[in-house]
Amino acid sequence: MTERKGYAGNGLVHVKNPHLDSMDEDVLYHLNLGTKTHNLPVMFGDVKFVCVGGSPNRMKAFAQFMHKELGLEGDGKDLKDICAGTDRYSMYKAGPVLSISHGMGVPSISIMLHELIKLLHHAKCCDVTIIRIGTSGGLGIDPGTVVITDIAVDSFFKARFEQVILDNIVVRSTELDKDLVEELLNCSKEIHYFPTLIGHTMCTYDFYEGQGRLDGALCSFSHEKKLEYLKRAYDAGVRNIEMESTVFAAICGLCGLKAAVVCVALLNRLEGDQIKAPHEVLVEYQQRPQHLISIFIKKRLGLYNQMELLDNAFFLNN
Ligand SMILES: O=P(O)(O)O[C@@H]1C[C@H](O)[C@@H](CO)O1
Ligand SMILES: O=c1cc[nH]c(=O)[nH]1
């Protein structure tokens, strides 16, 4: 069975679950939020941009950075973790920007997305764009390159996500918003200190064997087999590998959210498996998608101008 996406056309986030209407309360357990305990429309009704990424610290840093970039009042350093009552995920809000961690891998981001999308629905959010800002292993590209995903593919290079529901496999489309991809590529032209390109992103269920690494605790294939597989992936258009893009594209697409995936490559997987760049270099790489998305958000809000070129130089030096 294949499921197709469909936008409601009214900009609202739509949940596709008839059971929700008959529940008198919805507890978003892993976010430590709920419809009876929190006034979700007041807390989140103005959200227009949701950025997600694996690491809680990265998502806190991004919220603080956006707080400063949007010129919001007060010290962004004081931003509170809205999900502080749970240690599953972290969530920060800077004006219309919500920044949330999702942990590693498909099951972790999937749980977060179910609860996040219900939150946006209960809060009556409208015209929300959601972007995953992550790290990845590059394929045939220099470390530090930022990849904007045009198609999220599985380990067989197919644009699909297979969800097991009861004892059925439901195949979901992993199509992403094409206009958003172009808009992001245009924004990247404002940044000159790292390359950005569009490519397919392969999503795997594991970091080691699943990504063809030779350095896990288990490995049953040769160096030659690994390279043959990765080169086939490259020839199929894959430019980076990570662990969340297919389910992210599938769930967001079904719920009417315009979604994008923007990940920096930490290494070139055709040259090795271990991530050996120094800590400071990896921290700076992780800021690259954040920088690109800050330009995108400011442009969307009409807050971006030529003076930003100076700010970009400042960002680079700090
Ligand atoms: O957003 P992050 O940097 O967590 O994305 C990738 C995919 C996995 O979650 C993790 C593996 O190191 O990094
Ligand atoms: O190689 C890599 C690096 C980061 N994240 C991944 O999933 N793979």
Short mmCIF file of C-alpha atoms and ligand atoms in Angstrom, two decimals:
data_model
loop_
_atom_site.label_atom_id
_atom_site.label_comp_id
_atom_site.label_asym_id
_atom_site.label_seq_id
_atom_site.Cartn_x
_atom_site.Cartn_y
_atom_site.Cartn_z
CA MET A 1 0.00 0.00 0.00
CA THR A 2 1.37 3.45 -0.90
CA GLU A 3 0.25 6.63 0.86
CA ARG A 4 0.30 9.97 -0.90
CA LYS A 5 0.67 13.40 0.58
CA GLY A 6 -1.95 16.11 0.22
CA TYR A 7 -1.86 19.73 1.31
CA ALA A 8 -5.04 21.08 2.86
CA GLY A 9 -4.49 24.41 1.07
CA ASN A 10 -5.38 26.50 4.14
CA GLY A 11 -1.85 26.56 5.59
CA LEU A 12 -2.94 24.66 8.70
CA VAL A 13 -1.01 21.69 10.00
CA HIS A 14 -3.27 18.72 9.53
CA VAL A 15 -3.25 15.58 11.57
CA LYS A 16 -4.72 12.55 9.84
CA ASN A 17 -6.15 10.71 12.80
CA PRO A 18 -9.92 10.53 13.38
CA HIS A 19 -9.40 9.30 16.96
CA LEU A 20 -7.88 12.58 18.13
CA ASP A 21 -11.23 14.42 17.96
CA SER A 22 -12.79 12.13 20.54
CA MET A 23 -10.00 12.57 23.11
CA ASP A 24 -10.78 15.12 25.83
CA GLU A 25 -7.08 15.59 26.53
CA ASP A 26 -3.93 15.00 24.49
CA VAL A 27 -0.81 14.35 26.56
CA LEU A 28 2.34 14.94 24.52
CA TYR A 29 4.25 12.66 26.82
CA HIS A 30 7.80 12.94 25.44
CA LEU A 31 7.57 16.74 25.21
CA ASN A 32 6.11 17.09 28.71
CA LEU A 33 3.27 19.21 27.30
CA GLY A 34 -0.47 18.66 27.01
CA THR A 35 -3.74 20.24 25.95
CA LYS A 36 -5.11 20.46 29.51
CA THR A 37 -1.90 21.42 31.27
CA HIS A 38 -0.68 24.04 28.78
CA ASN A 39 -2.29 26.78 26.70
CA LEU A 40 -0.73 25.63 23.44
CA PRO A 41 -2.25 28.35 21.18
CA VAL A 42 -0.83 31.05 23.48
CA MET A 43 2.53 29.34 23.85
CA PHE A 44 3.04 28.36 20.20
CA GLY A 45 0.36 30.01 18.01
CA ASP A 46 2.88 32.42 16.40
CA VAL A 47 5.37 29.71 15.32
CA LYS A 48 6.26 29.93 11.61
CA PHE A 49 9.59 28.12 11.48
CA VAL A 50 10.46 24.87 13.18
CA CYS A 51 14.08 23.74 13.10
CA VAL A 52 15.03 20.27 14.26
CA GLY A 53 18.36 18.52 14.74
CA GLY A 54 19.78 15.59 16.66
CA SER A 55 21.66 17.37 19.43
CA PRO A 56 20.06 19.31 22.34
CA ASN A 57 23.06 21.65 22.61
CA ARG A 58 22.99 22.46 18.90
CA MET A 59 19.30 23.29 19.04
CA LYS A 60 19.79 25.50 22.11
CA ALA A 61 22.67 27.31 20.38
CA PHE A 62 20.51 27.77 17.27
CA ALA A 63 17.65 29.28 19.29
CA GLN A 64 20.08 31.66 21.02
CA PHE A 65 21.61 32.59 17.68
CA MET A 66 18.16 33.27 16.14
CA HIS A 67 17.16 35.29 19.20
CA LYS A 68 20.12 37.58 18.50
CA GLU A 69 19.67 37.59 14.72
CA LEU A 70 15.99 38.55 14.98
CA GLY A 71 16.86 41.36 17.41
CA LEU A 72 14.48 39.98 20.03
CA GLU A 73 14.32 41.61 23.43
CA GLY A 74 16.31 40.30 26.35
CA ASP A 75 19.27 38.05 26.64
CA GLY A 76 18.97 34.95 24.45
CA LYS A 77 21.27 33.25 26.94
CA ASP A 78 18.25 32.97 29.28
CA LEU A 79 16.14 30.90 26.89
CA LYS A 80 14.45 28.11 28.82
CA ASP A 81 14.05 24.51 27.69
CA ILE A 82 10.29 24.22 27.18
CA CYS A 83 10.57 20.42 27.56
CA ALA A 84 12.68 20.67 30.72
CA GLY A 85 10.38 18.24 32.56
CA THR A 86 11.58 15.41 30.31
CA ASP A 87 15.09 14.55 29.20
CA ARG A 88 13.95 12.98 25.93
CA TYR A 89 13.97 16.14 23.80
CA SER A 90 14.87 19.82 24.25
CA MET A 91 12.80 22.68 22.85
CA TYR A 92 13.52 26.43 22.69
CA LYS A 93 11.52 29.28 21.20
CA ALA A 94 12.90 32.51 19.74
CA GLY A 95 9.97 34.60 18.44
CA PRO A 96 8.42 32.68 15.53
CA VAL A 97 11.24 30.11 15.55
CA LEU A 98 10.92 26.83 17.42
CA SER A 99 14.11 24.81 17.81
CA ILE A 100 13.84 21.17 18.91
CA SER A 101 16.24 18.25 19.29
CA HIS A 102 15.18 14.85 17.99
CA GLY A 103 17.92 12.45 19.07
CA MET A 104 19.45 9.97 16.66
CA GLY A 105 17.67 7.82 14.12
CA VAL A 106 14.25 7.13 12.64
CA PRO A 107 12.36 5.94 15.76
CA SER A 108 13.55 8.89 17.84
CA ILE A 109 12.69 11.62 15.29
CA SER A 110 9.44 9.85 14.44
CA ILE A 111 8.15 10.03 18.04
CA MET A 112 9.18 13.67 18.30
CA LEU A 113 7.45 14.53 14.99
CA HIS A 114 4.15 12.90 15.99
CA GLU A 115 4.03 15.00 19.15
CA LEU A 116 5.41 18.17 17.54
CA ILE A 117 2.85 18.02 14.71
CA LYS A 118 -0.01 17.50 17.17
CA LEU A 119 1.37 20.43 19.17
CA LEU A 120 1.34 22.68 16.04
CA HIS A 121 -2.18 21.44 15.27
CA HIS A 122 -3.51 22.09 18.78
CA ALA A 123 -1.81 25.51 18.75
CA LYS A 124 -3.56 26.31 15.43
CA CYS A 125 -0.27 27.23 13.79
CA CYS A 126 -0.50 28.33 10.17
CA ASP A 127 1.99 28.32 7.25
CA VAL A 128 4.74 26.54 9.14
CA THR A 129 8.02 25.63 7.44
CA ILE A 130 10.06 22.87 9.07
CA ILE A 131 13.77 22.32 8.46
CA ARG A 132 16.12 19.63 9.71
CA ILE A 133 19.57 21.11 10.32
CA GLY A 134 21.91 18.17 10.81
CA THR A 135 25.26 16.56 10.27
CA SER A 136 26.00 13.83 7.75
CA GLY A 137 28.69 11.86 6.01
CA GLY A 138 29.48 13.34 2.59
CA LEU A 139 29.84 11.26 -0.59
CA GLY A 140 32.47 12.61 -2.97
CA ILE A 141 32.23 16.10 -1.48
CA ASP A 142 34.60 18.07 0.74
CA PRO A 143 34.08 18.04 4.50
CA GLY A 144 32.24 21.20 5.54
CA THR A 145 30.06 21.24 2.41
CA VAL A 146 26.37 21.87 3.12
CA VAL A 147 23.88 19.67 1.26
CA ILE A 148 20.30 20.76 0.63
CA THR A 149 18.33 17.57 0.06
CA ASP A 150 16.23 17.36 -3.09
CA ILE A 151 15.20 13.73 -2.53
CA ALA A 152 15.56 11.61 0.60
CA VAL A 153 16.27 8.01 -0.36
CA ASP A 154 16.58 4.73 1.51
CA SER A 155 19.51 2.28 1.48
CA PHE A 156 18.37 1.03 -1.93
CA PHE A 157 18.48 4.60 -3.32
CA LYS A 158 14.66 4.65 -3.54
CA ALA A 159 12.61 7.74 -2.61
CA ARG A 160 10.44 5.91 -0.10
CA PHE A 161 9.96 5.32 3.61
CA GLU A 162 8.51 2.02 4.77
CA GLN A 163 6.42 2.31 7.92
CA VAL A 164 5.35 -0.89 9.62
CA ILE A 165 1.77 -0.39 10.85
CA LEU A 166 0.35 -3.36 12.75
CA ASP A 167 1.64 -6.14 10.51
CA ASN A 168 1.51 -4.19 7.25
CA ILE A 169 4.25 -2.27 5.47
CA VAL A 170 2.97 1.10 4.31
CA VAL A 171 5.16 2.87 1.74
CA ARG A 172 5.30 6.64 2.11
CA SER A 173 6.64 9.23 -0.33
CA THR A 174 9.77 11.11 0.74
CA GLU A 175 9.28 14.00 -1.65
CA LEU A 176 10.42 17.38 -0.33
CA ASP A 177 9.27 20.86 -1.30
CA LYS A 178 11.06 21.79 -4.56
CA ASP A 179 10.47 25.56 -4.23
CA LEU A 180 11.92 25.51 -0.73
CA VAL A 181 15.05 23.75 -2.05
CA GLU A 182 15.55 26.52 -4.64
CA GLU A 183 14.85 29.25 -2.08
CA LEU A 184 17.47 27.78 0.23
CA LEU A 185 20.00 27.46 -2.57
CA ASN A 186 19.44 31.16 -3.37
CA CYS A 187 20.05 32.03 0.29
CA SER A 188 23.29 30.05 0.20
CA LYS A 189 24.60 32.44 -2.47
CA GLU A 190 24.90 35.08 0.26
CA ILE A 191 27.49 32.91 2.03
CA HIS A 192 30.95 32.61 0.57
CA TYR A 193 33.02 30.75 3.14
CA PHE A 194 31.60 27.27 2.51
CA PRO A 195 30.11 25.45 -0.50
CA THR A 196 26.43 24.49 -0.61
CA LEU A 197 24.94 22.10 -3.13
CA ILE A 198 21.72 20.23 -3.86
CA GLY A 199 21.80 16.43 -3.81
CA HIS A 200 20.03 13.27 -2.76
CA THR A 201 20.39 12.31 0.90
CA MET A 202 20.48 8.66 1.90
CA CYS A 203 18.83 7.83 5.22
CA THR A 204 19.96 4.68 7.02
CA TYR A 205 18.91 2.83 10.17
CA ASP A 206 22.43 2.67 11.56
CA PHE A 207 25.66 4.69 11.62
CA TYR A 208 28.05 1.74 11.19
CA GLU A 209 27.02 -1.32 9.14
CA GLY A 210 24.01 0.58 7.75
CA GLN A 211 26.29 3.29 6.31
CA GLY A 212 28.91 0.84 5.03
CA ARG A 213 31.49 1.62 7.72
CA LEU A 214 34.42 -0.70 8.32
CA ASP A 215 35.01 0.55 11.88
CA GLY A 216 31.99 -0.70 13.85
CA ALA A 217 31.95 -3.53 16.39
CA LEU A 218 30.56 -5.71 13.60
CA CYS A 219 31.55 -5.74 9.93
CA SER A 220 31.10 -8.55 7.41
CA PHE A 221 32.12 -6.84 4.16
CA SER A 222 35.41 -5.84 2.53
CA HIS A 223 36.85 -2.41 1.79
CA GLU A 224 36.16 -3.07 -1.91
CA LYS A 225 32.49 -3.97 -1.28
CA LYS A 226 32.05 -0.84 0.80
CA LEU A 227 33.49 1.41 -1.92
CA GLU A 228 31.49 -0.34 -4.64
CA TYR A 229 28.25 0.36 -2.67
CA LEU A 230 29.11 3.97 -1.87
CA LYS A 231 30.11 4.64 -5.49
CA ARG A 232 26.78 3.20 -6.65
CA ALA A 233 25.07 5.54 -4.20
CA TYR A 234 27.08 8.46 -5.62
CA ASP A 235 26.11 7.47 -9.19
CA ALA A 236 22.45 7.38 -8.08
CA GLY A 237 22.82 11.04 -7.03
CA VAL A 238 23.44 10.58 -3.29
CA ARG A 239 25.72 13.30 -1.90
CA ASN A 240 25.33 12.66 1.82
CA ILE A 241 24.20 10.04 4.33
CA GLU A 242 22.36 10.57 7.60
CA MET A 243 19.70 8.87 9.69
CA GLU A 244 16.42 10.80 9.71
CA SER A 245 15.60 12.39 6.33
CA THR A 246 13.20 9.80 4.86
CA VAL A 247 10.83 9.58 7.82
CA PHE A 248 11.08 13.35 8.31
CA ALA A 249 10.10 13.98 4.67
CA ALA A 250 7.34 11.36 4.80
CA ILE A 251 5.61 12.49 8.01
CA CYS A 252 5.92 16.23 7.30
CA GLY A 253 4.63 15.76 3.75
CA LEU A 254 1.56 13.83 4.92
CA CYS A 255 0.74 16.51 7.50
CA GLY A 256 0.96 19.46 5.12
CA LEU A 257 4.21 20.91 6.41
CA LYS A 258 6.65 22.39 3.89
CA ALA A 259 9.87 20.61 4.82
CA ALA A 260 13.57 20.80 3.98
CA VAL A 261 16.70 18.94 5.05
CA VAL A 262 19.99 20.86 5.26
CA CYS A 263 22.99 18.92 6.56
CA VAL A 264 26.69 19.62 6.70
CA ALA A 265 29.10 16.84 5.69
CA LEU A 266 31.59 16.05 8.46
CA LEU A 267 33.80 13.90 6.23
CA ASN A 268 34.00 12.42 2.76
CA ARG A 269 32.96 8.78 3.11
CA LEU A 270 34.88 7.81 -0.04
CA GLU A 271 38.02 8.70 1.92
CA GLY A 272 37.32 7.12 5.31
CA ASP A 273 34.92 6.24 8.09
CA GLN A 274 36.20 7.89 11.27
CA ILE A 275 35.36 11.49 12.05
CA LYS A 276 38.76 12.89 12.91
CA ALA A 277 38.35 16.65 12.49
CA PRO A 278 39.15 18.58 15.70
CA HIS A 279 36.25 19.51 18.01
CA GLU A 280 36.40 23.24 17.09
CA VAL A 281 36.20 22.38 13.39
CA LEU A 282 33.16 20.13 13.94
CA VAL A 283 31.46 22.84 16.01
CA GLU A 284 32.03 25.37 13.22
CA TYR A 285 30.74 22.90 10.59
CA GLN A 286 27.51 22.45 12.59
CA GLN A 287 27.00 26.22 12.55
CA ARG A 288 26.97 26.30 8.74
CA PRO A 289 23.40 25.00 8.21
CA GLN A 290 22.33 27.32 11.06
CA HIS A 291 23.87 30.30 9.30
CA LEU A 292 22.11 29.42 6.03
CA ILE A 293 18.76 28.95 7.76
CA SER A 294 19.11 32.24 9.64
CA ILE A 295 19.41 34.03 6.29
CA PHE A 296 16.38 32.12 4.99
CA ILE A 297 14.27 33.04 8.02
CA LYS A 298 15.34 36.69 7.99
CA LYS A 299 14.59 36.94 4.27
CA ARG A 300 11.16 35.39 4.81
CA LEU A 301 10.48 37.90 7.61
CA GLY A 302 11.76 40.83 5.52
CA LEU A 303 14.64 41.40 7.95
CA TYR A 304 17.55 40.65 5.63
CA ASN A 305 19.50 43.38 3.86
CA GLN A 306 22.94 44.08 2.45
CA MET A 307 24.28 45.02 5.89
CA GLU A 308 24.08 41.31 6.56
CA LEU A 309 27.18 40.85 4.46
CA LEU A 310 29.10 42.56 7.24
CA ASP A 311 27.37 40.37 9.82
CA ASN A 312 28.32 37.30 7.81
CA ALA A 313 31.95 38.33 8.09
CA PHE A 314 31.41 38.81 11.84
CA PHE A 315 29.88 35.32 12.12
CA LEU A 316 32.90 33.85 10.37
CA ASN A 317 35.33 35.51 12.77
CA ASN A 318 33.52 34.59 15.99
O1 LIG B 1 21.19 15.95 13.43
P1 LIG B 1 22.30 14.98 13.62
O2 LIG B 1 23.65 15.63 13.57
O3 LIG B 1 22.10 14.14 14.87
O4 LIG B 1 22.24 13.95 12.37
C1 LIG B 1 23.13 12.89 12.11
C2 LIG B 1 22.33 11.60 11.94
C3 LIG B 1 22.37 10.98 13.31
O5 LIG B 1 21.32 11.50 14.10
C4 LIG B 1 23.69 11.44 13.88
C5 LIG B 1 24.79 10.39 13.73
O6 LIG B 1 26.03 10.88 14.17
O7 LIG B 1 24.06 12.61 13.13
O1 LIG B 2 28.96 9.81 8.60
C1 LIG B 2 28.04 10.38 9.22
C2 LIG B 2 28.24 11.59 9.89
C3 LIG B 2 27.19 12.14 10.57
N1 LIG B 2 26.00 11.52 10.58
C4 LIG B 2 25.80 10.35 9.94
O2 LIG B 2 24.69 9.78 9.98
N2 LIG B 2 26.82 9.81 9.27
#
